CSV table of C-alpha atoms and ligand atoms in Angstrom, one decimal:
chain,number,residue,atom,x,y,z
L,25,MET,CA,60.2,63.8,57.4
L,26,THR,CA,59.5,67.1,59.2
L,27,ASP,CA,57.3,68.5,61.9
L,28,ARG,CA,57.1,71.8,60.1
L,29,ARG,CA,54.3,72.4,57.6
L,30,ILE,CA,54.8,74.7,54.7
L,31,PRO,CA,51.6,76.6,54.2
L,32,VAL,CA,50.2,77.3,50.8
L,33,ALA,CA,49.6,81.1,51.4
L,34,GLY,CA,50.3,83.8,54.0
L,35,PRO,CA,50.9,87.5,54.2
L,36,SER,CA,53.9,89.7,55.1
L,37,ILE,CA,53.1,91.7,58.2
L,38,THR,CA,55.7,94.1,59.7
L,39,GLU,CA,55.8,96.6,62.5
L,40,LYS,CA,54.5,99.2,60.1
L,41,GLU,CA,51.2,97.4,59.8
L,42,ILE,CA,51.0,96.8,63.5
L,43,GLY,CA,51.7,100.5,64.2
L,44,TYR,CA,49.0,101.8,61.8
L,45,VAL,CA,46.4,99.4,63.1
L,46,THR,CA,47.2,100.3,66.7
L,47,ASP,CA,46.9,104.0,65.7
L,48,ALA,CA,43.5,103.4,64.0
L,49,ALA,CA,42.2,101.6,67.1
L,50,ARG,CA,43.1,104.6,69.2
L,51,ARG,CA,42.3,107.5,66.9
L,52,CYS,CA,39.6,106.6,64.3
L,53,TRP,CA,36.4,107.5,66.1
L,54,GLY,CA,34.0,110.4,65.7
L,55,SER,CA,35.4,113.1,63.5
L,56,GLU,CA,38.5,111.1,62.7
L,57,ALA,CA,36.6,107.9,61.7
L,58,ASN,CA,37.6,108.1,58.1
L,59,TYR,CA,41.2,109.1,58.6
L,60,PHE,CA,42.7,105.8,57.3
L,61,HIS,CA,39.9,105.2,54.7
L,62,GLU,CA,40.8,108.4,52.9
L,63,ARG,CA,44.5,107.7,53.0
L,64,PHE,CA,44.2,104.1,52.0
L,65,GLU,CA,41.8,104.8,49.1
L,66,SER,CA,44.0,107.6,47.7
L,67,ALA,CA,47.2,105.6,48.0
L,68,PHE,CA,45.5,102.6,46.3
L,69,ALA,CA,44.2,104.8,43.5
L,70,GLU,CA,47.6,106.2,43.0
L,71,TYR,CA,49.3,102.8,42.9
L,72,THR,CA,46.9,101.3,40.5
L,73,ASP,CA,46.7,104.5,38.4
L,74,ALA,CA,42.9,104.7,38.8
L,75,ARG,CA,40.9,107.9,39.2
L,76,HIS,CA,38.8,106.5,42.1
L,77,ALA,CA,39.2,103.8,44.7
L,78,ILE,CA,36.5,102.7,47.1
L,79,ALA,CA,37.3,100.3,50.0
L,80,VAL,CA,34.7,97.6,50.7
L,81,THR,CA,34.2,94.6,52.9
L,82,HIS,CA,35.2,92.0,50.4
L,83,CYS,CA,36.0,91.6,46.7
L,84,THR,CA,32.7,89.7,46.5
L,85,SER,CA,31.0,92.9,47.6
L,86,ALA,CA,33.0,95.0,45.0
L,87,ILE,CA,31.7,92.7,42.3
L,88,HIS,CA,28.1,92.9,43.6
L,89,LEU,CA,28.4,96.7,43.7
L,90,SER,CA,29.9,96.8,40.2
L,91,LEU,CA,27.0,94.7,38.8
L,92,ALA,CA,24.4,96.8,40.6
L,93,ALA,CA,25.9,100.1,39.5
L,94,LEU,CA,26.0,98.9,35.9
L,95,GLU,CA,22.3,98.0,36.3
L,96,VAL,CA,22.7,94.3,35.6
L,97,GLY,CA,19.7,92.4,36.7
L,98,ASP,CA,16.8,90.0,36.0
L,99,GLY,CA,17.0,88.4,32.5
L,100,ASP,CA,20.6,89.6,31.8
L,101,GLU,CA,23.5,87.3,31.2
L,102,VAL,CA,27.0,87.8,32.4
L,103,ILE,CA,30.0,85.9,31.0
L,104,VAL,CA,32.6,84.6,33.4
L,105,PRO,CA,35.6,82.2,32.8
L,106,ASP,CA,34.7,78.7,33.8
L,107,CYS,CA,37.9,78.4,35.9
L,108,THR,CA,37.9,80.8,38.8
L,109,TRP,CA,36.9,81.1,42.4
L,110,ILE,CA,33.1,81.1,42.9
L,111,ALA,CA,33.3,84.7,44.2
L,112,SER,CA,33.8,85.9,40.6
L,113,ALA,CA,30.4,84.5,39.7
L,114,ALA,CA,28.2,84.4,42.8
L,115,PRO,CA,27.2,88.1,42.7
L,116,ILE,CA,25.7,87.5,39.2
L,117,SER,CA,23.1,85.5,41.0
L,118,TYR,CA,22.7,88.1,43.8
L,119,VAL,CA,21.4,90.6,41.2
L,120,GLY,CA,19.2,88.0,39.5
L,121,ALA,CA,21.2,87.6,36.3
L,122,THR,CA,22.5,84.3,34.8
L,123,PRO,CA,26.2,83.3,34.7
L,124,VAL,CA,27.5,82.0,31.3
L,125,PHE,CA,30.7,80.0,31.7
L,126,ALA,CA,33.2,80.5,28.9
L,127,ASP,CA,36.4,78.5,28.4
L,128,VAL,CA,39.9,79.7,29.3
L,129,ASP,CA,43.0,80.1,27.3
L,130,PRO,CA,45.5,77.2,27.5
L,131,GLN,CA,48.5,79.5,28.0
L,132,THR,CA,47.3,82.2,30.4
L,133,TRP,CA,44.6,80.0,32.1
L,134,CYS,CA,42.4,83.2,31.9
L,135,LEU,CA,39.2,83.9,29.9
L,136,SER,CA,39.8,83.2,26.2
L,137,ALA,CA,38.8,86.1,24.0
L,138,ASP,CA,37.5,83.8,21.3
L,139,ALA,CA,35.4,81.8,23.9
L,140,PHE,CA,34.1,85.1,25.2
L,141,GLU,CA,33.0,86.2,21.8
L,142,ARG,CA,31.3,82.9,21.1
L,143,ALA,CA,29.3,83.1,24.4
L,144,ILE,CA,27.7,86.5,23.6
L,145,THR,CA,23.9,86.5,23.1
L,146,PRO,CA,21.5,89.5,22.8
L,147,ARG,CA,21.0,89.2,26.6
L,148,THR,CA,24.7,89.6,27.5
L,149,LYS,CA,25.1,92.7,29.6
L,150,ALA,CA,28.5,92.3,31.2
L,151,VAL,CA,31.7,90.2,31.2
L,152,ILE,CA,33.8,89.5,34.3
L,153,ALA,CA,37.4,89.0,33.1
L,154,VAL,CA,39.5,87.3,35.8
L,155,ASP,CA,43.3,87.8,36.2
L,156,LEU,CA,43.9,84.2,37.4
L,157,TYR,CA,46.7,83.5,39.8
L,158,GLY,CA,48.3,86.9,38.9
L,159,GLY,CA,48.2,86.2,35.1
L,160,MET,CA,46.4,88.4,32.6
L,161,PRO,CA,44.0,87.6,29.8
L,162,ASP,CA,44.1,89.4,26.5
L,163,LEU,CA,42.2,92.3,27.9
L,164,ALA,CA,42.8,94.6,24.9
L,165,ARG,CA,40.9,92.1,22.7
L,166,ILE,CA,38.3,91.4,25.3
L,167,CYS,CA,37.6,95.1,25.8
L,168,GLU,CA,37.4,95.6,22.0
L,169,ILE,CA,34.9,92.8,21.6
L,170,ALA,CA,32.9,94.0,24.5
L,171,GLU,CA,32.8,97.5,23.2
L,172,THR,CA,31.5,96.3,19.8
L,173,HIS,CA,28.6,94.6,21.5
L,174,GLY,CA,27.9,97.2,24.1
L,175,ILE,CA,28.9,94.9,27.0
L,176,ALA,CA,30.4,96.3,30.2
L,177,VAL,CA,33.8,94.8,31.3
L,178,ILE,CA,34.4,94.2,35.0
L,179,GLU,CA,38.0,93.2,35.7
L,180,ASP,CA,38.3,90.8,38.6
L,181,ALA,CA,41.9,91.5,39.7
L,182,ALA,CA,41.5,89.9,43.1
L,183,GLU,CA,44.5,87.7,42.4
L,184,ALA,CA,46.6,90.2,40.4
L,185,PHE,CA,47.5,93.1,42.7
L,186,GLY,CA,50.5,94.7,41.0
L,187,SER,CA,50.3,92.7,37.7
L,188,MET,CA,50.5,94.7,34.5
L,189,ARG,CA,49.8,94.3,30.8
L,190,ASP,CA,51.2,96.6,28.1
L,191,GLY,CA,52.1,99.1,30.7
L,192,LYS,CA,48.6,99.3,32.3
L,193,MET,CA,48.0,98.1,35.9
L,194,ALA,CA,45.7,95.1,36.5
L,195,GLY,CA,42.2,96.3,37.5
L,196,THR,CA,42.2,99.4,35.1
L,197,PHE,CA,41.0,97.7,31.9
L,198,GLY,CA,37.2,97.6,32.5
L,199,ARG,CA,34.5,100.0,33.7
L,200,THR,CA,35.4,98.8,37.2
L,201,GLY,CA,38.3,96.7,38.6
L,202,VAL,CA,38.0,94.8,41.8
L,203,PHE,CA,40.5,93.5,44.3
L,204,SER,CA,40.5,91.2,47.3
L,205,PHE,CA,42.4,91.7,50.6
L,206,HIS,CA,41.6,88.3,52.0
L,207,GLY,CA,44.3,86.9,54.2
L,208,SER,CA,45.6,84.6,51.4
L,209,LYS,CA,46.0,87.4,48.9
L,210,THR,CA,49.2,89.3,47.9
L,211,MET,CA,48.2,92.3,50.0
L,212,THR,CA,45.7,91.8,52.9
L,213,THR,CA,43.5,93.6,55.3
L,214,GLY,CA,42.4,90.3,56.9
L,215,GLU,CA,39.1,90.5,55.0
L,216,GLY,CA,38.5,93.3,52.6
L,217,GLY,CA,38.3,94.5,49.0
L,218,MET,CA,38.5,97.5,46.7
L,219,LEU,CA,36.6,98.8,43.7
L,220,ILE,CA,38.4,101.1,41.3
L,221,THR,CA,37.0,103.1,38.4
L,222,ASP,CA,37.8,106.1,36.2
L,223,ASP,CA,34.1,106.8,35.8
L,224,SER,CA,32.7,109.4,38.3
L,225,THR,CA,29.1,108.4,37.6
L,226,ILE,CA,29.9,104.8,38.7
L,227,ARG,CA,31.9,106.1,41.6
L,228,ASP,CA,29.0,108.1,42.9
L,229,ARG,CA,26.5,105.3,42.4
L,230,VAL,CA,28.8,102.8,44.2
L,231,LEU,CA,29.3,105.2,47.1
L,232,PHE,CA,25.5,105.5,47.4
L,233,LEU,CA,24.9,101.7,47.2
L,234,ARG,CA,27.7,100.9,49.6
L,235,ASP,CA,26.1,102.8,52.5
L,236,HIS,CA,22.4,101.9,52.6
L,237,GLY,CA,21.3,104.2,49.8
L,238,ARG,CA,22.6,107.5,51.0
L,239,VAL,CA,25.2,110.0,49.8
L,240,PRO,CA,28.4,110.1,51.8
L,241,GLY,CA,28.1,112.3,54.8
L,242,ASP,CA,24.3,112.3,54.8
L,243,VAL,CA,23.0,112.0,58.4
L,244,SER,CA,19.4,112.7,57.7
L,245,PHE,CA,18.5,109.0,57.9
L,246,PHE,CA,16.2,109.5,55.0
L,247,ASN,CA,17.3,106.7,52.7
L,248,HIS,CA,16.4,106.8,49.1
L,249,GLU,CA,16.8,103.2,48.1
L,250,VAL,CA,17.2,99.8,49.8
L,251,ALA,CA,20.9,99.1,49.2
L,252,PHE,CA,23.9,97.5,50.9
L,253,LYS,CA,26.3,98.0,53.8
L,254,TYR,CA,29.7,97.3,52.4
L,255,ARG,CA,32.1,99.7,54.2
L,256,MET,CA,35.3,98.3,55.7
L,257,SER,CA,36.5,99.3,59.2
L,258,SER,CA,39.3,101.8,60.1
L,259,MET,CA,41.5,99.0,61.4
L,260,GLN,CA,41.3,97.3,58.1
L,261,ALA,CA,41.9,100.5,56.2
L,262,ALA,CA,45.0,101.2,58.3
L,263,LEU,CA,46.4,97.7,57.6
L,264,GLY,CA,45.7,98.2,53.9
L,265,LEU,CA,47.5,101.6,53.9
L,266,ALA,CA,50.6,100.0,55.3
L,267,GLN,CA,50.4,97.1,52.8
L,268,VAL,CA,49.9,99.4,49.8
L,269,GLU,CA,52.9,101.5,50.9
L,270,ARG,CA,54.8,98.3,50.6
L,271,ALA,CA,53.2,97.2,47.3
L,272,GLU,CA,56.3,96.8,45.2
L,273,GLU,CA,58.1,95.0,48.1
L,274,LEU,CA,55.1,92.5,48.3
L,275,VAL,CA,54.9,92.0,44.5
L,276,GLY,CA,58.7,91.7,44.4
L,277,GLY,CA,58.5,89.0,47.0
L,278,LYS,CA,56.1,87.0,44.9
L,279,ARG,CA,58.2,87.4,41.8
L,280,GLN,CA,61.3,86.3,43.7
L,281,ILE,CA,59.4,83.2,45.0
L,282,PHE,CA,58.4,82.4,41.4
L,283,GLN,CA,62.0,82.7,40.2
L,284,TRP,CA,63.2,80.3,42.9
L,285,TYR,CA,60.6,77.7,41.7
L,286,ALA,CA,61.5,78.4,38.0
L,287,GLU,CA,65.2,77.6,38.7
L,288,HIS,CA,64.1,74.1,39.7
L,289,LEU,CA,61.0,73.4,37.7
L,290,ALA,CA,60.9,75.6,34.6
L,291,ASN,CA,62.8,72.9,32.5
L,292,ASP,CA,61.0,69.9,33.9
L,293,PRO,CA,59.2,68.4,30.9
L,294,ARG,CA,56.5,66.9,33.2
L,295,LEU,CA,54.9,70.2,34.1
L,296,THR,CA,54.2,73.9,33.2
L,297,LEU,CA,54.4,76.9,35.5
L,298,ASN,CA,52.4,80.2,35.3
L,299,ALA,CA,53.0,82.0,32.0
L,300,GLU,CA,54.3,85.5,31.6
L,301,PRO,CA,53.8,86.4,27.9
L,302,PRO,CA,55.6,89.4,26.4
L,303,GLY,CA,54.1,92.7,27.7
L,304,VAL,CA,52.8,91.1,30.9
L,305,ARG,CA,54.2,91.5,34.5
L,306,ASN,CA,52.7,88.6,36.4
L,307,SER,CA,52.6,89.2,40.2
L,308,TYR,CA,52.3,85.4,40.7
L,309,TRP,CA,49.7,85.3,43.5
L,310,MET,CA,49.9,81.5,43.5
L,311,ILE,CA,52.8,79.7,41.9
L,312,THR,CA,50.9,77.0,40.0
L,313,ALA,CA,52.1,73.8,38.2
L,314,VAL,CA,50.0,72.1,35.6
L,315,LEU,CA,51.1,68.5,34.9
L,316,ARG,CA,51.6,67.9,31.1
L,317,ASP,CA,48.8,65.8,29.7
L,318,ASP,CA,51.4,63.4,28.3
L,319,CYS,CA,53.1,63.1,31.7
L,320,ASP,CA,50.9,60.4,33.0
L,321,CYS,CA,51.4,61.5,36.6
L,322,ASP,CA,48.4,61.9,38.8
L,323,ARG,CA,47.7,65.3,40.4
L,324,ASP,CA,45.8,64.1,43.4
L,325,THR,CA,48.5,61.5,44.2
L,326,LEU,CA,51.1,64.3,44.0
L,327,MET,CA,49.1,66.5,46.3
L,328,ALA,CA,48.5,63.7,48.8
L,329,SER,CA,52.2,62.7,48.8
L,330,LEU,CA,53.3,66.3,49.3
L,331,LYS,CA,50.9,66.6,52.3
L,332,THR,CA,52.5,63.6,54.0
L,333,ARG,CA,55.9,65.4,53.6
L,334,GLY,CA,54.6,68.6,55.3
L,335,ILE,CA,53.7,70.6,52.2
L,336,ASP,CA,50.3,72.1,51.7
L,337,THR,CA,48.9,72.7,48.2
L,338,ARG,CA,45.6,73.4,46.6
L,339,PRO,CA,43.9,72.0,43.6
L,340,PHE,CA,43.5,74.3,40.6
L,341,PHE,CA,40.0,75.8,40.6
L,342,HIS,CA,37.3,73.3,39.4
L,343,PRO,CA,35.3,74.6,36.5
L,344,LEU,CA,32.3,76.4,38.0
L,345,SER,CA,30.1,74.4,35.6
L,346,ALA,CA,31.3,71.2,37.4
L,347,ILE,CA,30.6,72.1,41.0
L,348,PRO,CA,27.3,71.3,42.8
L,349,ALA,CA,26.5,75.1,43.3
L,350,TYR,CA,25.9,75.4,39.6
L,351,ALA,CA,24.5,71.9,38.9
L,352,ASP,CA,21.2,73.3,37.7
L,353,SER,CA,22.4,76.5,36.2
L,354,PRO,CA,21.2,76.8,32.6
L,355,TYR,CA,24.7,77.2,31.0
L,356,SER,CA,26.4,74.5,33.0
L,357,LYS,CA,25.6,71.7,30.6
L,358,PRO,CA,26.9,73.4,27.4
L,359,ALA,CA,30.0,74.5,29.4
L,360,ARG,CA,30.7,70.9,30.4
L,361,GLU,CA,30.5,69.8,26.8
L,362,GLN,CA,32.5,72.7,25.3
L,363,ASN,CA,35.0,74.0,27.8
L,364,SER,CA,37.7,71.4,27.1
L,365,VAL,CA,40.6,73.6,28.2
L,366,SER,CA,39.1,74.4,31.6
L,367,TYR,CA,38.2,70.7,32.2
L,368,SER,CA,41.7,69.5,31.2
L,369,ILE,CA,43.8,72.1,33.1
L,370,SER,CA,41.7,72.0,36.3
L,371,GLN,CA,42.4,68.3,36.7
L,372,ARG,CA,46.1,68.6,36.2
L,373,GLY,CA,46.9,71.8,38.1
L,374,LEU,CA,47.9,72.5,41.6
L,375,ASN,CA,48.9,75.6,43.5
L,376,LEU,CA,52.3,75.3,45.2
L,377,PRO,CA,53.2,77.0,48.5
L,378,SER,CA,53.4,80.7,47.6
L,379,GLY,CA,53.2,82.6,51.0
L,380,LEU,CA,55.3,85.6,51.4
L,381,SER,CA,57.2,84.0,54.4
L,382,LEU,CA,58.7,81.3,52.2
L,383,THR,CA,62.5,81.1,52.0
L,384,GLN,CA,64.7,79.9,49.1
L,385,ASP,CA,65.4,76.8,51.1
L,386,ASP,CA,61.7,76.1,51.5
L,387,VAL,CA,61.2,76.3,47.8
L,388,ALA,CA,64.2,74.1,47.1
L,389,PHE,CA,62.7,71.5,49.5
L,390,VAL,CA,59.3,71.6,47.9
L,391,CYS,CA,60.8,71.2,44.4
L,392,GLU,CA,63.0,68.3,45.6
L,393,GLN,CA,59.9,66.6,47.0
L,394,ILE,CA,58.0,67.1,43.7
L,395,GLY,CA,60.9,65.7,41.7
L,396,GLU,CA,61.1,62.6,44.0
L,397,ILE,CA,57.4,61.9,43.9
L,398,LEU,CA,57.1,62.3,40.2
L,399,ASP,CA,60.2,60.0,39.7
L,400,GLU,CA,58.4,57.4,41.8
L,401,SER,CA,55.1,57.6,40.0
L,402,PRO,CA,54.0,54.3,38.4
L,403,ALA,CA,54.4,55.8,34.9
L,404,ALA,CA,58.0,56.8,35.7
L,405,ARG,CA,58.8,53.4,37.2
L,406,SER,CA,57.4,51.4,34.3
L,407,ALA,CA,59.4,53.5,31.8
L,408,ALA,CA,62.6,52.8,33.8
U,516,LIG,C1,39.7,85.8,46.4
U,516,LIG,C2,38.9,86.1,45.2
U,516,LIG,C3,37.7,86.8,45.2
U,516,LIG,C4,36.9,87.1,46.4
U,516,LIG,O1,37.5,87.9,47.3
U,516,LIG,P1,36.8,88.1,48.8
U,516,LIG,O2,37.6,89.3,49.3
U,516,LIG,O3,37.1,86.9,49.5
U,516,LIG,O4,35.4,88.3,48.5
U,516,LIG,C5,37.1,87.1,44.0
U,516,LIG,N1,37.6,86.7,42.8
U,516,LIG,C6,38.8,86.0,42.8
U,516,LIG,C7,39.3,85.6,41.4
U,516,LIG,C8,39.4,85.6,44.0
U,516,LIG,O5,40.6,84.9,43.9
């Protein structure tokens, strides 16, 4: 046994980040208040190949601003994958619209294009496609279906900084793309987020809504609408600039960690790891194992045993339609009946330690423990 705990997530912070943040604390006041915001936003736009990037307080606020800028509101429906973090869906309620929970694809664990198409009604105004754990849904088909029906696509790339599909960066497929810089994410600003778009009308509307209904630079205090306050601080923007300057190093770190896991676990018939279908670059935010449904090993037992051995894990996201927050939501009941893939995977999946400070030896240790625990499971014992 060990005293050391292996955490499930964690960032890579170097002297570069510390230097930039220190500089921001000294310098970014008065006329230089936006010095790091401008540099961070333009570096982020360049990295993701987007025309405009707007830094905000959280990814949740970026989704809220996206929906507000697209004029989604009362009486509208917005389709989201059933398996995702609640932040993908909560802003739908903020604007008075109704979330519709569609099933995920068994291979990518992301929104199924077919399930999306089946969930469309005359009230559907938008779809929030989520790049789960760094993987990518079939965004080409999702965008095509959305276009046919006049539905706006928001790409929630919170977990997919640096992922790509068919040569396009994660976040650039929809009308807007949104990112999270929460401390657990691949690149971090502590708390923070980004909205990217190629559409200058949306950019202007988002800038206006982000700052209490005034255009950037307006100091007349004569606000035109009741809006939001979603700007991040200079210290966060400085941290973000340092991180985005290290983007390929951070993504490379995640991909290396996945490779270490794959060396031990990819051929284990009892589980499946994150998929990287042809044409996709997965940035593997969270290395995730889904126990095979014929494996007869219990996910919760595995997590509890790993915990006693000093290894932290997380359960795969519960279907939103299964959690108390959405107990009375009108589309929860049909989702519970129809979304068999979401319900099956979420009970069998767990996120393995994926923090950027993990070493190859840490990963080998985690994989050894997983192997031992699964070998000792009642099913394995009775088969022996
Ligand atoms: C982390 C996350 C968010 C929310 O990010 P915040 O910055 O915490 O608001 C949204 N969607 C997904 C899929 C996430 O994983």
